Amino acid sequence: MSKQLYDLGDQPPLGEVPEKMHAWLIRADRFGKPMDAFQKEVVSTPSIADDEVLVYVMAAGINYNNVWAAMGIPVNVIGARNKAGETEDFHIGGSDASGIVYKVGKDVTNVKVGDEVVMHCGTYSRNCEWVKKGGDPMYSPTFKIWGYETNFGSFAQFTRVQAQQCMPKPKHMNWEEAAAYTLVAATAWRMLHGWESHSIKKGDVALIWGGAGGLGSMAIQIVKAAGATSVAMVSGEDKFDYCMKLGAKGCINRNEFEHWGMLPHWKDGAGYAKWLKGVRSFGSKIWEVLGEKRAPNLVFEHPGETTIPTSIFVCETGGMVVVCAGTTGYNATVDLRYLWMRQKRLQGSHFANTVQSNEMNQLALSGQLDPCLSRAFTYEELPVAHQLMGDNKHPHGNMAVLIGATQFGLGASGKPAVAMVHPTLPKGDVHTTPHPYPLSAPLPGIAEGEPLTITDDGTKVRDLMHAGIISCTPEDTVGTVAKIMVDKEIHAVVVMEQGKAVGVVSQTDMVLARQGRTPDQARSMLAREIMTPGCATCDADMLLSDAVSLMTGRRMHRLVVTDKDQPAGVISMTDVVRKIIGG
Ligand code: NAP
C-alpha cells in the first residue's frame, strides 16, 4: 500500500504518485514580502490531462516572476485564475525545473515514466485554432507562463506540465544546474535565432547588454556557438573575465559613458550634438574592442529606455535591435532617421516556443551552454532566495533551489560532448537591476475597456488655470517676445493670428533660437520662425488629470485653455506642481 505523503527527499518508487505533496504556497491573505508570502503546506497532488505530465521535481529555478506573485502585484495571479474558473485558492510558483517523469497523460508520446527532464515554461492550449493551423504558440491567446500564470509550478514535490514543455536533461549537469538555465536561455535563443533573416550567423557581430546577467550570459554562449562574435556590456571591469570566459570577444564598461537615457529633442541642437559625441565615442569603443571598424549586426536589448537610442544608432545598416524587456523604462526614443534611412529593425521578442526551446536545449545537451548557476539554495531557503532577489541582493547569474534532491551536486552522470569552462562571477557581485514588470502580465488591449482611474480629486483645468492670454503675433520679433516674457514674468507667450492660437514661444524655444547665433541675430528673428506650431489646447472643463496626461504624453509644459472655443488662459506644469506638491 503506497504512502499518502512522502517526506521531502524521500523519493517515492518510480511511477508511484502519492495523494498529497509538500509545496511552498502563496495565498492572497499573505501577499507581501516573499519571506512571509511563501509558506510550506501540504496539498493534494494535481491530476493531469491527456496531454500533460507529472514530474517529480528535483530542483527548481528561481525567477523574478514569483517575487511579483508573492507580492500580488501588478496582478493577483490567484484571483485571475479563479476568475477564469480555476478553483484553487493558492499559487504554487516555479517556472524552471529539473526532475523525473512520474506519470504521463494518454496522448503523451515524447516522454515516458522515468525520463530525466528539464522544462521550458511556455504553455498553450493544443485546441487553439491558431496553434492547430501551425501558428507560433507564442502568439496564441492561450499562451501562459507555467508557474506564474498557471498553478502547480516547480516549487513542490510534483509539478504539472504539458508534455511539450519537457526536454531531455543534460546528463553532465547536476539537478540544480539543470534547473537554472531554461527560461533565460530559451528567451535568448528566440531573440538571437527567432527572427528570420536577422538570425545570428557565422561572421556576425552582436552587442550584448548585461553580459554578466541571466539573459546576457546565455546570449554570449549562443552567439559563440553560431560562430559569431559578441561584445558584452557590463557595469564594471571586474566582470570582463566572466564574459570573456563565456565567449565574448571583448567587453565595455558602460560606466565609462554618460550619454544614456532618452534622446534629446532633435530641435535641441546643442543637446543632440552632445549626445552624438557620446554615442560616437561609444561606437568607436566597439571598434576598438573588435579590432576593426564594424557595427553590430544584432543588438541584444533588455535595459530599454536608457539604452535603446544607443542600440539603434550603433546597429549596422540593415541590422536588428531585438528587445525582450524594458528594465530601465518603457518609453524607447528612436531617431527615426537612423531607423528608416539605414533600414534597421527594432524587434520585440518574448520567451520562446517549443521548437526554439528544444533547439536551445541541444546546445545545453552538447555541453556548449553553461547554466551559469551562481547560487543554489536548500528547500527551506526558497523564500530567502526570493527575498534576496526582491531586495536586489542576489548574485548575478542564475539561481536554483533543491526540491527533491537531498544534497547539492547530485544528479550528474556522463560527460558532455564539448568540455566547458565554468566561469565564476566576481565575489560580492550583486544586482542593481530594477525589475519594473513581470515576465508575463496582461497588458491592456483594445477589447478590455478598463475604467480610467482618476488620481486627482476632480479638479478641473478652470480651477487652476491662469485666465487671460499673454500673446504676440507671428511677425513680432524674438526681442519683443523676450521683453513680454521678462516684464510679465511668464515662461511662454501664445502666438495669436486672426483670433486663433497658432503656436507657443516658450523659454526653451528662445534658448534653441540662440544656439549658433549672436544675441542680435536671435533677437531679430520672428516669433513665427521659432515658435512651436500647432498650439496644444484643452477645454477649461477638462479634468486636471487628463490635462496632465496630455502634457506628459506630448512632453510639453503648458496648454492653451479654451472656453467655448475661444482662447481663455494657460495651464502649465508649474500650476500642477504647485497644486500637487505645494510651494
Ligand atoms: P539580470 O540577471 O538582472 O541582468 C540584467 C543586466 O542588465 C544586469 O546584469 C546589468 O548588468 C544590466 N543593467 C542593469 N541596469 C542597466 C542599465 N541602466 N543599462 C544597461 N544595462 C543595465 O536580469 P536578466 O535575467 O538578464 O533579465 C533582464 C530583463 O529581461 C529583466 O527585466 C527580465 O524581467 C527580462 N526578461 C524577459 C524575458 C521575456 O521573455 N520577455 C525573459 C527573461 C527575462 P551590468 O550592471 O553589469 O551592466
PDB file of C-alpha atoms and ligand atoms in Angstrom, residues 183-184 187 209-210 213-215 234-235 239 254 302-303 306-307 324-325 327-328 349-351 396 431-433 435 439, ligand 1:
ATOM      1  CA  LEU A 183      13.905  30.311 -19.061  1.00  0.00           C
ATOM      2  CA  VAL A 184      16.718  32.741 -19.780  1.00  0.00           C
ATOM      3  CA  THR A 187      14.409  33.634 -24.295  1.00  0.00           C
ATOM      4  CA  TRP A 209      23.615  44.218 -22.934  1.00  0.00           C
ATOM      5  CA  GLY A 210      24.033  42.906 -19.376  1.00  0.00           C
ATOM      6  CA  GLY A 213      23.299  38.848 -16.243  1.00  0.00           C
ATOM      7  CA  GLY A 214      20.912  35.937 -16.673  1.00  0.00           C
ATOM      8  CA  LEU A 215      19.964  36.636 -20.294  1.00  0.00           C
ATOM      9  CA  VAL A 234      28.823  45.336 -18.195  1.00  0.00           C
ATOM     10  CA  SER A 235      28.941  47.869 -15.377  1.00  0.00           C
ATOM     11  CA  LYS A 239      33.008  41.270 -14.918  1.00  0.00           C
ATOM     12  CA  ARG A 254      29.032  51.181 -19.556  1.00  0.00           C
ATOM     13  CA  HIS A 302      16.607  44.479 -22.469  1.00  0.00           C
ATOM     14  CA  PRO A 303      17.585  47.607 -20.448  1.00  0.00           C
ATOM     15  CA  THR A 306      18.209  54.274 -21.280  1.00  0.00           C
ATOM     16  CA  THR A 307      19.981  52.221 -23.945  1.00  0.00           C
ATOM     17  CA  CYS A 324      12.604  41.443 -24.594  1.00  0.00           C
ATOM     18  CA  ALA A 325      12.273  43.860 -21.670  1.00  0.00           C
ATOM     19  CA  THR A 327      14.165  47.156 -17.308  1.00  0.00           C
ATOM     20  CA  THR A 328      15.031  50.858 -17.069  1.00  0.00           C
ATOM     21  CA  SER A 349      10.661  39.210 -28.546  1.00  0.00           C
ATOM     22  CA  HIS A 350       9.103  37.249 -25.687  1.00  0.00           C
ATOM     23  CA  PHE A 351      10.213  33.892 -24.254  1.00  0.00           C
ATOM     24  CA  HIS A 396      24.390  37.692 -10.962  1.00  0.00           C
ATOM     25  CA  HIS A 431      22.466  43.143  -8.869  1.00  0.00           C
ATOM     26  CA  THR A 432      21.442  46.709  -9.337  1.00  0.00           C
ATOM     27  CA  THR A 433      18.869  45.850 -11.945  1.00  0.00           C
ATOM     28  CA  HIS A 435      12.554  44.895 -12.142  1.00  0.00           C
ATOM     29  CA  LEU A 439       7.927  38.342 -17.381  1.00  0.00           C
TER      30      LEU A 439
HETATM   31  P1  NAP B   1      19.654  40.267 -14.710  1.00  0.00           P
HETATM   32  O1  NAP B   1      20.305  38.958 -14.445  1.00  0.00           O
HETATM   33  O2  NAP B   1      19.284  41.117 -13.564  1.00  0.00           O
HETATM   34  O3  NAP B   1      20.598  41.039 -15.710  1.00  0.00           O
HETATM   35  C1  NAP B   1      20.268  42.298 -16.230  1.00  0.00           C
HETATM   36  C2  NAP B   1      21.539  43.041 -16.544  1.00  0.00           C
HETATM   37  O4  NAP B   1      21.197  44.330 -17.017  1.00  0.00           O
HETATM   38  C3  NAP B   1      22.419  43.246 -15.343  1.00  0.00           C
HETATM   39  O5  NAP B   1      23.362  42.243 -15.333  1.00  0.00           O
HETATM   40  C4  NAP B   1      23.038  44.614 -15.548  1.00  0.00           C
HETATM   41  O6  NAP B   1      24.374  44.409 -15.919  1.00  0.00           O
HETATM   42  C5  NAP B   1      22.284  45.176 -16.750  1.00  0.00           C
HETATM   43  N1  NAP B   1      21.786  46.514 -16.450  1.00  0.00           N
HETATM   44  C6  NAP B   1      21.192  46.957 -15.316  1.00  0.00           C
HETATM   45  N2  NAP B   1      20.902  48.265 -15.412  1.00  0.00           N
HETATM   46  C7  NAP B   1      21.327  48.657 -16.633  1.00  0.00           C
HETATM   47  C8  NAP B   1      21.335  49.909 -17.310  1.00  0.00           C
HETATM   48  N3  NAP B   1      20.835  51.012 -16.760  1.00  0.00           N
HETATM   49  N4  NAP B   1      21.868  49.960 -18.541  1.00  0.00           N
HETATM   50  C9  NAP B   1      22.405  48.852 -19.096  1.00  0.00           C
HETATM   51  N5  NAP B   1      22.431  47.647 -18.510  1.00  0.00           N
HETATM   52  C10 NAP B   1      21.899  47.547 -17.292  1.00  0.00           C
HETATM   53  O7  NAP B   1      18.296  40.063 -15.490  1.00  0.00           O
HETATM   54  P2  NAP B   1      18.004  39.084 -16.688  1.00  0.00           P
HETATM   55  O8  NAP B   1      17.537  37.773 -16.164  1.00  0.00           O
HETATM   56  O9  NAP B   1      19.108  39.098 -17.654  1.00  0.00           O
HETATM   57  O10 NAP B   1      16.735  39.788 -17.309  1.00  0.00           O
HETATM   58  C11 NAP B   1      16.833  41.098 -17.851  1.00  0.00           C
HETATM   59  C12 NAP B   1      15.424  41.628 -18.137  1.00  0.00           C
HETATM   60  O11 NAP B   1      14.778  40.783 -19.073  1.00  0.00           O
HETATM   61  C13 NAP B   1      14.535  41.661 -16.904  1.00  0.00           C
HETATM   62  O12 NAP B   1      13.728  42.829 -16.972  1.00  0.00           O
HETATM   63  C14 NAP B   1      13.683  40.419 -17.065  1.00  0.00           C
HETATM   64  O13 NAP B   1      12.439  40.535 -16.421  1.00  0.00           O
HETATM   65  C15 NAP B   1      13.528  40.368 -18.571  1.00  0.00           C
HETATM   66  N6  NAP B   1      13.247  39.029 -19.119  1.00  0.00           N
HETATM   67  C16 NAP B   1      12.315  38.958 -20.108  1.00  0.00           C
HETATM   68  C17 NAP B   1      12.032  37.741 -20.660  1.00  0.00           C
HETATM   69  C18 NAP B   1      10.981  37.633 -21.721  1.00  0.00           C
HETATM   70  O14 NAP B   1      10.672  36.538 -22.164  1.00  0.00           O
HETATM   71  N7  NAP B   1      10.385  38.703 -22.185  1.00  0.00           N
HETATM   72  C19 NAP B   1      12.694  36.588 -20.220  1.00  0.00           C
HETATM   73  C20 NAP B   1      13.680  36.707 -19.248  1.00  0.00           C
HETATM   74  C21 NAP B   1      13.957  37.942 -18.695  1.00  0.00           C
HETATM   75  P3  NAP B   1      25.515  45.471 -15.617  1.00  0.00           P
HETATM   76  O15 NAP B   1      25.130  46.217 -14.374  1.00  0.00           O
HETATM   77  O16 NAP B   1      26.744  44.647 -15.455  1.00  0.00           O
HETATM   78  O17 NAP B   1      25.543  46.338 -16.834  1.00  0.00           O
END
